[in-house]
């Protein structure tokens, strides 16, 4: 398929995690059905035995890039025998799409299916054994993609958010009222007018820096990941100036999981019991009716622990889940 854009790709290793000597790595591109070129890092186990491999598409967290948490997940799972790709969603990182740093519940769900398109035709891949994995906001998006795409045989959502819920209702549903939503709609509509007048999109700002003294602990945790050498990356919106302010608009008017009870394939939700976002995982899990749904709670883990803490992310359990259902 022809692409409408041709993003530049960095060829040197610029991840926030060390390169593994157990996998081969290369950059790849593919095009979603909106004509946007997505850029991904592909990780392939060095020892394959010549067999076609089960494959995984990985993305997230919301506002991150593939050089951060998603790349770490992809590389770790490649070490465990899967061909994996970690991709930048539309409008972010090295992927194409204009304007930059805009999010969409529809287009970003499509990004996962476009990744499945790509994996399905790779010569090293068994197209009947494809799964997806989303982290943070992309965990929720991964479940939404799986509902609509039966080619996805198994889905993992790690430390997930439901972005349509948090955008429309606020954290812990504290702003769940028509008045609060209409106030937000009015502010964002006014911002649209100003953006059009100015010919530029105002950014919302990434993770707050410097931290205010009264910042909630989870905001401090975000800062510790995105704003320090632990996880900072210059292409990451969360590490720099964030999303376009008006990115929130479609999420207010869109709801995930209306058909969650129709998802009849395997889902694993992984969440830390100390995560501020734990309620997203538990409530979404309750909506799933498939017999092969699983919830894995990681003790003493916060939201951001499951971004990069190799001592807490249950990679072996995640790999075992995929082996069970990608067969």
mmCIF file of C-alpha atoms in Angstrom:
data_model
loop_
_atom_site.group_PDB
_atom_site.id
_atom_site.type_symbol
_atom_site.label_atom_id
_atom_site.label_comp_id
_atom_site.label_asym_id
_atom_site.label_seq_id
_atom_site.Cartn_x
_atom_site.Cartn_y
_atom_site.Cartn_z
ATOM 1 C CA UNK A 1 0.000 0.000 0.000
ATOM 2 C CA UNK A 2 1.204 3.481 -0.775
ATOM 3 C CA UNK A 3 2.038 5.773 2.110
ATOM 4 C CA UNK A 4 1.195 9.455 2.226
ATOM 5 C CA UNK A 5 4.209 10.191 4.378
ATOM 6 C CA UNK A 6 7.722 8.829 4.694
ATOM 7 C CA UNK A 7 9.074 9.384 8.211
ATOM 8 C CA UNK A 8 12.778 9.569 8.894
ATOM 9 C CA UNK A 9 14.115 6.672 10.938
ATOM 10 C CA UNK A 10 16.973 6.739 13.411
ATOM 11 C CA UNK A 11 19.238 3.782 12.722
ATOM 12 C CA UNK A 12 21.475 3.943 15.780
ATOM 13 C CA UNK A 13 20.389 2.329 19.050
ATOM 14 C CA UNK A 14 18.733 5.134 21.027
ATOM 15 C CA UNK A 15 16.577 3.173 23.487
ATOM 16 C CA UNK A 16 16.432 3.814 27.228
ATOM 17 C CA UNK A 17 17.291 0.143 27.839
ATOM 18 C CA UNK A 18 20.369 -1.866 26.800
ATOM 19 C CA UNK A 19 20.424 -3.879 23.591
ATOM 20 C CA UNK A 20 20.094 -7.626 23.995
ATOM 21 C CA UNK A 21 22.575 -10.011 22.394
ATOM 22 C CA UNK A 22 19.884 -12.707 22.263
ATOM 23 C CA UNK A 23 17.783 -11.111 19.532
ATOM 24 C CA UNK A 24 18.234 -9.504 16.138
ATOM 25 C CA UNK A 25 16.846 -6.007 15.703
ATOM 26 C CA UNK A 26 15.838 -3.904 12.711
ATOM 27 C CA UNK A 27 13.556 -0.996 11.848
ATOM 28 C CA UNK A 28 10.402 -1.696 9.818
ATOM 29 C CA UNK A 29 7.470 0.327 8.497
ATOM 30 C CA UNK A 30 3.865 -0.387 7.610
ATOM 31 C CA UNK A 31 0.814 1.654 6.634
ATOM 32 C CA UNK A 32 -2.525 1.782 8.414
ATOM 33 C CA UNK A 33 -5.829 2.091 6.576
ATOM 34 C CA UNK A 34 -5.738 5.867 6.960
ATOM 35 C CA UNK A 35 -2.554 5.967 4.894
ATOM 36 C CA UNK A 36 -0.293 6.807 7.836
ATOM 37 C CA UNK A 37 3.129 5.177 7.882
ATOM 38 C CA UNK A 38 3.978 3.618 11.227
ATOM 39 C CA UNK A 39 7.564 2.954 12.259
ATOM 40 C CA UNK A 40 8.446 0.004 14.464
ATOM 41 C CA UNK A 41 11.401 -1.827 15.932
ATOM 42 C CA UNK A 42 11.335 -5.546 15.113
ATOM 43 C CA UNK A 43 12.962 -8.009 17.504
ATOM 44 C CA UNK A 44 13.589 -11.588 16.338
ATOM 45 C CA UNK A 45 15.016 -14.397 18.483
ATOM 46 C CA UNK A 46 18.429 -15.455 17.212
ATOM 47 C CA UNK A 47 17.657 -19.134 17.786
ATOM 48 C CA UNK A 48 14.463 -20.016 15.909
ATOM 49 C CA UNK A 49 15.143 -23.502 14.574
ATOM 50 C CA UNK A 50 13.808 -22.385 11.210
ATOM 51 C CA UNK A 51 10.181 -22.607 12.400
ATOM 52 C CA UNK A 52 7.609 -19.894 11.826
ATOM 53 C CA UNK A 53 7.186 -17.869 14.994
ATOM 54 C CA UNK A 54 4.283 -16.571 17.013
ATOM 55 C CA UNK A 55 4.281 -12.780 16.806
ATOM 56 C CA UNK A 56 3.343 -9.872 19.052
ATOM 57 C CA UNK A 57 2.676 -6.183 18.386
ATOM 58 C CA UNK A 58 3.446 -3.913 21.349
ATOM 59 C CA UNK A 59 2.693 -0.238 22.011
ATOM 60 C CA UNK A 60 2.403 2.247 24.839
ATOM 61 C CA UNK A 61 2.407 3.843 27.319
ATOM 62 C CA UNK A 62 0.126 6.704 26.325
ATOM 63 C CA UNK A 63 2.440 9.564 25.386
ATOM 64 C CA UNK A 64 5.560 7.397 25.193
ATOM 65 C CA UNK A 65 7.609 6.127 22.247
ATOM 66 C CA UNK A 66 8.907 2.705 21.239
ATOM 67 C CA UNK A 67 12.354 3.505 22.598
ATOM 68 C CA UNK A 68 10.864 3.399 26.090
ATOM 69 C CA UNK A 69 8.664 0.785 27.772
ATOM 70 C CA UNK A 70 7.138 -0.871 24.693
ATOM 71 C CA UNK A 71 10.567 -1.598 23.246
ATOM 72 C CA UNK A 72 11.667 -3.147 26.528
ATOM 73 C CA UNK A 73 8.608 -5.417 26.544
ATOM 74 C CA UNK A 74 9.149 -6.350 22.900
ATOM 75 C CA UNK A 75 12.802 -7.201 23.408
ATOM 76 C CA UNK A 76 12.125 -9.216 26.566
ATOM 77 C CA UNK A 77 9.416 -11.247 24.854
ATOM 78 C CA UNK A 78 11.631 -11.800 21.800
ATOM 79 C CA UNK A 79 14.193 -13.286 24.171
ATOM 80 C CA UNK A 80 11.431 -15.708 25.148
ATOM 81 C CA UNK A 81 10.799 -16.904 21.616
ATOM 82 C CA UNK A 82 8.381 -14.456 19.984
ATOM 83 C CA UNK A 83 8.897 -12.253 16.950
ATOM 84 C CA UNK A 84 7.860 -8.847 18.206
ATOM 85 C CA UNK A 85 7.418 -5.299 17.013
ATOM 86 C CA UNK A 86 7.201 -2.187 19.173
ATOM 87 C CA UNK A 87 5.589 0.610 17.176
ATOM 88 C CA UNK A 88 5.052 4.329 17.513
ATOM 89 C CA UNK A 89 1.334 5.102 17.126
ATOM 90 C CA UNK A 90 0.089 7.493 14.474
ATOM 91 C CA UNK A 91 1.186 11.117 14.877
ATOM 92 C CA UNK A 92 3.904 10.261 17.430
ATOM 93 C CA UNK A 93 7.580 9.368 17.599
ATOM 94 C CA UNK A 94 9.035 8.331 14.252
ATOM 95 C CA UNK A 95 5.642 7.417 12.787
ATOM 96 C CA UNK A 96 3.896 9.668 10.298
ATOM 97 C CA UNK A 97 0.670 11.651 10.440
ATOM 98 C CA UNK A 98 -0.140 15.315 10.793
ATOM 99 C CA UNK A 99 -0.674 17.221 12.976
ATOM 100 C CA UNK A 100 1.898 15.843 15.374
ATOM 101 C CA UNK A 101 1.012 14.601 18.858
ATOM 102 C CA UNK A 102 -2.695 14.098 18.370
ATOM 103 C CA UNK A 103 -4.425 11.011 19.758
ATOM 104 C CA UNK A 104 -7.549 9.290 18.434
ATOM 105 C CA UNK A 105 -9.531 6.403 19.936
ATOM 106 C CA UNK A 106 -10.367 5.229 16.413
ATOM 107 C CA UNK A 107 -7.057 5.708 14.614
ATOM 108 C CA UNK A 108 -4.991 4.387 17.513
ATOM 109 C CA UNK A 109 -7.174 1.268 17.711
ATOM 110 C CA UNK A 110 -6.616 0.873 13.978
ATOM 111 C CA UNK A 111 -2.855 1.136 14.563
ATOM 112 C CA UNK A 112 -2.935 -2.216 16.364
ATOM 113 C CA UNK A 113 -4.859 -3.847 13.506
ATOM 114 C CA UNK A 114 -2.401 -2.349 11.013
ATOM 115 C CA UNK A 115 0.394 -3.972 13.012
ATOM 116 C CA UNK A 116 -1.462 -7.283 12.688
ATOM 117 C CA UNK A 117 -1.725 -6.688 8.911
ATOM 118 C CA UNK A 118 2.036 -6.315 8.790
ATOM 119 C CA UNK A 119 2.866 -9.287 10.977
ATOM 120 C CA UNK A 120 0.453 -11.539 9.090
ATOM 121 C CA UNK A 121 2.516 -11.413 5.905
ATOM 122 C CA UNK A 122 6.020 -11.661 7.352
ATOM 123 C CA UNK A 123 7.817 -14.807 6.163
ATOM 124 C CA UNK A 124 9.061 -15.608 9.680
ATOM 125 C CA UNK A 125 5.570 -15.402 11.234
ATOM 126 C CA UNK A 126 2.818 -17.954 11.701
ATOM 127 C CA UNK A 127 -0.179 -15.758 10.859
ATOM 128 C CA UNK A 128 -2.501 -17.915 12.937
ATOM 129 C CA UNK A 129 -0.505 -17.061 16.090
ATOM 130 C CA UNK A 130 -0.555 -13.289 16.513
ATOM 131 C CA UNK A 131 -1.123 -11.413 19.754
ATOM 132 C CA UNK A 132 -0.972 -7.812 20.896
ATOM 133 C CA UNK A 133 0.247 -6.120 24.073
ATOM 134 C CA UNK A 134 -0.563 -2.624 25.244
ATOM 135 C CA UNK A 135 0.897 -0.693 28.158
ATOM 136 C CA UNK A 136 -0.883 2.029 30.134
ATOM 137 C CA UNK A 137 -3.369 3.802 27.825
ATOM 138 C CA UNK A 138 -2.463 1.440 25.029
ATOM 139 C CA UNK A 139 -3.436 -1.468 27.252
ATOM 140 C CA UNK A 140 -7.019 -0.285 27.091
ATOM 141 C CA UNK A 141 -6.696 0.397 23.383
ATOM 142 C CA UNK A 142 -5.327 -3.115 22.833
ATOM 143 C CA UNK A 143 -8.436 -4.641 24.396
ATOM 144 C CA UNK A 144 -10.638 -2.430 22.218
ATOM 145 C CA UNK A 145 -8.667 -3.543 19.143
ATOM 146 C CA UNK A 146 -9.016 -7.209 20.097
ATOM 147 C CA UNK A 147 -12.798 -6.857 20.416
ATOM 148 C CA UNK A 148 -12.976 -5.795 16.775
ATOM 149 C CA UNK A 149 -10.183 -7.902 15.220
ATOM 150 C CA UNK A 150 -10.528 -11.701 15.448
ATOM 151 C CA UNK A 151 -7.036 -12.168 14.013
ATOM 152 C CA UNK A 152 -5.779 -11.172 17.460
ATOM 153 C CA UNK A 153 -5.666 -14.510 19.263
ATOM 154 C CA UNK A 154 -4.401 -13.266 22.640
ATOM 155 C CA UNK A 155 -4.156 -9.849 24.263
ATOM 156 C CA UNK A 156 -2.206 -8.535 27.243
ATOM 157 C CA UNK A 157 -2.992 -5.185 28.858
ATOM 158 C CA UNK A 158 -0.292 -4.125 31.314
ATOM 159 C CA UNK A 159 -0.891 -1.412 33.932
ATOM 160 C CA UNK A 160 -3.807 -0.284 31.757
ATOM 161 C CA UNK A 161 -5.864 2.873 31.536
ATOM 162 C CA UNK A 162 -9.277 3.237 29.916
ATOM 163 C CA UNK A 163 -8.525 6.531 28.192
ATOM 164 C CA UNK A 164 -12.161 7.186 27.255
ATOM 165 C CA UNK A 165 -13.144 6.898 30.913
ATOM 166 C CA UNK A 166 -10.397 9.031 32.399
ATOM 167 C CA UNK A 167 -10.804 11.750 29.758
ATOM 168 C CA UNK A 168 -14.594 11.908 30.162
ATOM 169 C CA UNK A 169 -14.852 11.407 33.926
ATOM 170 C CA UNK A 170 -11.494 12.369 35.423
ATOM 171 C CA UNK A 171 -9.364 10.268 37.743
ATOM 172 C CA UNK A 172 -11.439 7.996 39.978
ATOM 173 C CA UNK A 173 -14.534 9.349 38.147
ATOM 174 C CA UNK A 174 -14.292 12.544 40.213
ATOM 175 C CA UNK A 175 -15.597 14.703 37.327
ATOM 176 C CA UNK A 176 -18.321 12.388 36.081
ATOM 177 C CA UNK A 177 -21.061 14.897 35.354
ATOM 178 C CA UNK A 178 -22.604 16.578 32.343
ATOM 179 C CA UNK A 179 -21.620 19.970 33.768
ATOM 180 C CA UNK A 180 -17.958 18.989 34.082
ATOM 181 C CA UNK A 181 -17.855 17.499 30.583
ATOM 182 C CA UNK A 182 -19.627 20.485 29.040
ATOM 183 C CA UNK A 183 -17.159 22.827 30.741
ATOM 184 C CA UNK A 184 -14.266 20.840 29.290
ATOM 185 C CA UNK A 185 -15.891 20.756 25.850
ATOM 186 C CA UNK A 186 -16.312 24.523 25.923
ATOM 187 C CA UNK A 187 -12.678 25.074 26.879
ATOM 188 C CA UNK A 188 -11.424 22.716 24.171
ATOM 189 C CA UNK A 189 -13.727 24.236 21.547
ATOM 190 C CA UNK A 190 -12.300 27.664 22.381
ATOM 191 C CA UNK A 191 -8.797 26.191 22.079
ATOM 192 C CA UNK A 192 -9.710 24.888 18.590
ATOM 193 C CA UNK A 193 -10.627 28.415 17.537
ATOM 194 C CA UNK A 194 -7.349 29.809 18.865
ATOM 195 C CA UNK A 195 -5.328 27.008 17.256
ATOM 196 C CA UNK A 196 -6.964 27.722 13.905
ATOM 197 C CA UNK A 197 -6.411 31.457 14.277
ATOM 198 C CA UNK A 198 -2.761 30.933 15.197
ATOM 199 C CA UNK A 199 -2.085 28.251 12.602
ATOM 200 C CA UNK A 200 -0.515 26.026 15.261
ATOM 201 C CA UNK A 201 -1.657 23.500 17.835
ATOM 202 C CA UNK A 202 -0.989 24.340 21.466
ATOM 203 C CA UNK A 203 0.626 21.498 23.409
ATOM 204 C CA UNK A 204 -0.687 20.481 26.797
ATOM 205 C CA UNK A 205 2.770 19.955 28.271
ATOM 206 C CA UNK A 206 4.281 16.617 29.190
ATOM 207 C CA UNK A 207 4.770 15.320 32.714
ATOM 208 C CA UNK A 208 4.917 18.330 35.018
ATOM 209 C CA UNK A 209 8.453 19.540 35.699
ATOM 210 C CA UNK A 210 9.486 20.782 38.188
ATOM 211 C CA UNK A 211 7.191 18.883 40.482
ATOM 212 C CA UNK A 212 4.936 20.914 42.770
ATOM 213 C CA UNK A 213 5.278 20.080 46.450
ATOM 214 C CA UNK A 214 1.722 18.735 46.607
ATOM 215 C CA UNK A 215 1.993 16.487 43.532
ATOM 216 C CA UNK A 216 0.243 13.123 43.967
ATOM 217 C CA UNK A 217 2.563 10.143 44.296
ATOM 218 C CA UNK A 218 1.633 8.784 40.869
ATOM 219 C CA UNK A 219 2.636 12.093 39.263
ATOM 220 C CA UNK A 220 5.965 11.837 41.092
ATOM 221 C CA UNK A 221 6.286 8.311 39.688
ATOM 222 C CA UNK A 222 5.644 9.585 36.158
ATOM 223 C CA UNK A 223 8.276 12.274 36.659
ATOM 224 C CA UNK A 224 10.774 9.690 37.895
ATOM 225 C CA UNK A 225 10.320 7.715 34.686
ATOM 226 C CA UNK A 226 9.811 10.288 31.953
ATOM 227 C CA UNK A 227 11.908 13.210 33.215
ATOM 228 C CA UNK A 228 15.039 11.441 34.451
ATOM 229 C CA UNK A 229 17.697 9.343 32.699
ATOM 230 C CA UNK A 230 15.715 6.258 33.736
ATOM 231 C CA UNK A 231 13.193 6.792 30.920
ATOM 232 C CA UNK A 232 13.636 10.206 29.271
ATOM 233 C CA UNK A 233 13.532 10.204 25.475
ATOM 234 C CA UNK A 234 13.514 13.349 23.317
ATOM 235 C CA UNK A 235 10.768 12.046 20.996
ATOM 236 C CA UNK A 236 8.450 11.177 23.877
ATOM 237 C CA UNK A 237 5.604 13.602 24.444
ATOM 238 C CA UNK A 238 5.496 12.768 28.127
ATOM 239 C CA UNK A 239 9.214 13.532 28.401
ATOM 240 C CA UNK A 240 8.860 16.842 26.532
ATOM 241 C CA UNK A 241 5.872 19.082 25.695
ATOM 242 C CA UNK A 242 3.040 16.567 25.591
ATOM 243 C CA UNK A 243 -0.031 16.085 23.435
ATOM 244 C CA UNK A 244 -1.960 18.727 21.554
ATOM 245 C CA UNK A 245 -4.466 20.123 24.047
ATOM 246 C CA UNK A 246 -7.387 19.203 21.823
ATOM 247 C CA UNK A 247 -6.399 15.520 21.734
ATOM 248 C CA UNK A 248 -8.812 14.946 24.610
ATOM 249 C CA UNK A 249 -11.882 15.863 22.532
ATOM 250 C CA UNK A 250 -12.673 12.544 20.795
ATOM 251 C CA UNK A 251 -12.067 10.535 23.961
ATOM 252 C CA UNK A 252 -14.752 12.523 25.788
ATOM 253 C CA UNK A 253 -17.271 11.560 23.101
ATOM 254 C CA UNK A 254 -16.221 7.917 22.609
ATOM 255 C CA UNK A 255 -16.578 4.936 24.914
ATOM 256 C CA UNK A 256 -14.515 1.749 24.869
ATOM 257 C CA UNK A 257 -15.810 -1.726 25.712
ATOM 258 C CA UNK A 258 -19.484 -1.465 24.754
ATOM 259 C CA UNK A 259 -19.014 -4.910 23.210
ATOM 260 C CA UNK A 260 -16.449 -6.267 25.653
ATOM 261 C CA UNK A 261 -18.739 -9.192 26.442
ATOM 262 C CA UNK A 262 -18.357 -10.338 22.826
ATOM 263 C CA UNK A 263 -14.573 -10.749 23.027
ATOM 264 C CA UNK A 264 -14.217 -14.523 22.877
ATOM 265 C CA UNK A 265 -10.426 -14.776 22.790
ATOM 266 C CA UNK A 266 -7.827 -14.786 25.548
ATOM 267 C CA UNK A 267 -7.099 -11.642 27.546
ATOM 268 C CA UNK A 268 -4.614 -11.139 30.375
ATOM 269 C CA UNK A 269 -4.755 -7.948 32.429
ATOM 270 C CA UNK A 270 -1.602 -7.302 34.476
ATOM 271 C CA UNK A 271 -1.733 -4.666 37.199
ATOM 272 C CA UNK A 272 0.131 -3.660 40.315
ATOM 273 C CA UNK A 273 -1.889 -3.573 43.518
ATOM 274 C CA UNK A 274 -0.274 -0.230 44.460
ATOM 275 C CA UNK A 275 -1.096 1.389 41.104
ATOM 276 C CA UNK A 276 -3.390 4.411 41.064
ATOM 277 C CA UNK A 277 -4.764 2.914 37.842
ATOM 278 C CA UNK A 278 -5.623 -0.485 39.346
ATOM 279 C CA UNK A 279 -9.362 0.281 39.193
ATOM 280 C CA UNK A 280 -9.206 0.473 35.386
ATOM 281 C CA UNK A 281 -7.864 -3.064 35.202
ATOM 282 C CA UNK A 282 -10.336 -4.518 37.698
ATOM 283 C CA UNK A 283 -13.380 -2.806 36.179
ATOM 284 C CA UNK A 284 -12.433 -3.723 32.601
ATOM 285 C CA UNK A 285 -11.785 -7.311 33.648
ATOM 286 C CA UNK A 286 -15.328 -7.477 35.039
ATOM 287 C CA UNK A 287 -16.728 -6.511 31.625
ATOM 288 C CA UNK A 288 -15.035 -9.438 29.872
ATOM 289 C CA UNK A 289 -17.125 -12.610 29.686
ATOM 290 C CA UNK A 290 -14.767 -14.986 27.887
ATOM 291 C CA UNK A 291 -13.789 -18.143 29.748
ATOM 292 C CA UNK A 292 -10.109 -17.479 29.026
ATOM 293 C CA UNK A 293 -9.816 -14.074 30.704
ATOM 294 C CA UNK A 294 -7.162 -13.743 33.388
ATOM 295 C CA UNK A 295 -6.179 -11.060 35.896
ATOM 296 C CA UNK A 296 -2.631 -11.057 37.238
ATOM 297 C CA UNK A 297 -2.036 -8.732 40.184
ATOM 298 C CA UNK A 298 1.577 -7.893 40.951
ATOM 299 C CA UNK A 299 2.071 -7.336 44.657
ATOM 300 C CA UNK A 300 3.658 -4.081 45.834
ATOM 301 C CA UNK A 301 3.889 -2.736 42.271
ATOM 302 C CA UNK A 302 2.925 0.798 41.265
ATOM 303 C CA UNK A 303 1.746 1.897 37.838
ATOM 304 C CA UNK A 304 5.213 2.893 36.650
ATOM 305 C CA UNK A 305 6.908 -0.151 38.168
ATOM 306 C CA UNK A 306 5.371 -2.086 35.293
ATOM 307 C CA UNK A 307 7.006 0.253 32.775
ATOM 308 C CA UNK A 308 10.539 -1.001 33.289
ATOM 309 C CA UNK A 309 11.155 -2.816 36.585
ATOM 310 C CA UNK A 310 12.511 -6.191 35.498
ATOM 311 C CA UNK A 311 12.092 -7.454 39.040
ATOM 312 C CA UNK A 312 8.354 -6.793 38.985
ATOM 313 C CA UNK A 313 7.137 -7.116 35.385
ATOM 314 C CA UNK A 314 6.040 -10.782 35.150
ATOM 315 C CA UNK A 315 7.559 -11.487 31.744
ATOM 316 C CA UNK A 316 7.715 -15.241 32.259
ATOM 317 C CA UNK A 317 4.008 -15.374 33.130
ATOM 318 C CA UNK A 318 3.142 -13.155 30.171
ATOM 319 C CA UNK A 319 5.173 -15.399 27.839
ATOM 320 C CA UNK A 320 3.465 -18.499 29.282
ATOM 321 C CA UNK A 321 0.059 -16.929 28.626
ATOM 322 C CA UNK A 322 0.956 -16.287 24.991
ATOM 323 C CA UNK A 323 2.376 -19.774 24.522
ATOM 324 C CA UNK A 324 -0.861 -21.249 25.814
ATOM 325 C CA UNK A 325 -3.136 -19.303 23.518
ATOM 326 C CA UNK A 326 -0.936 -18.732 20.451
ATOM 327 C CA UNK A 327 -0.872 -22.343 19.316
#
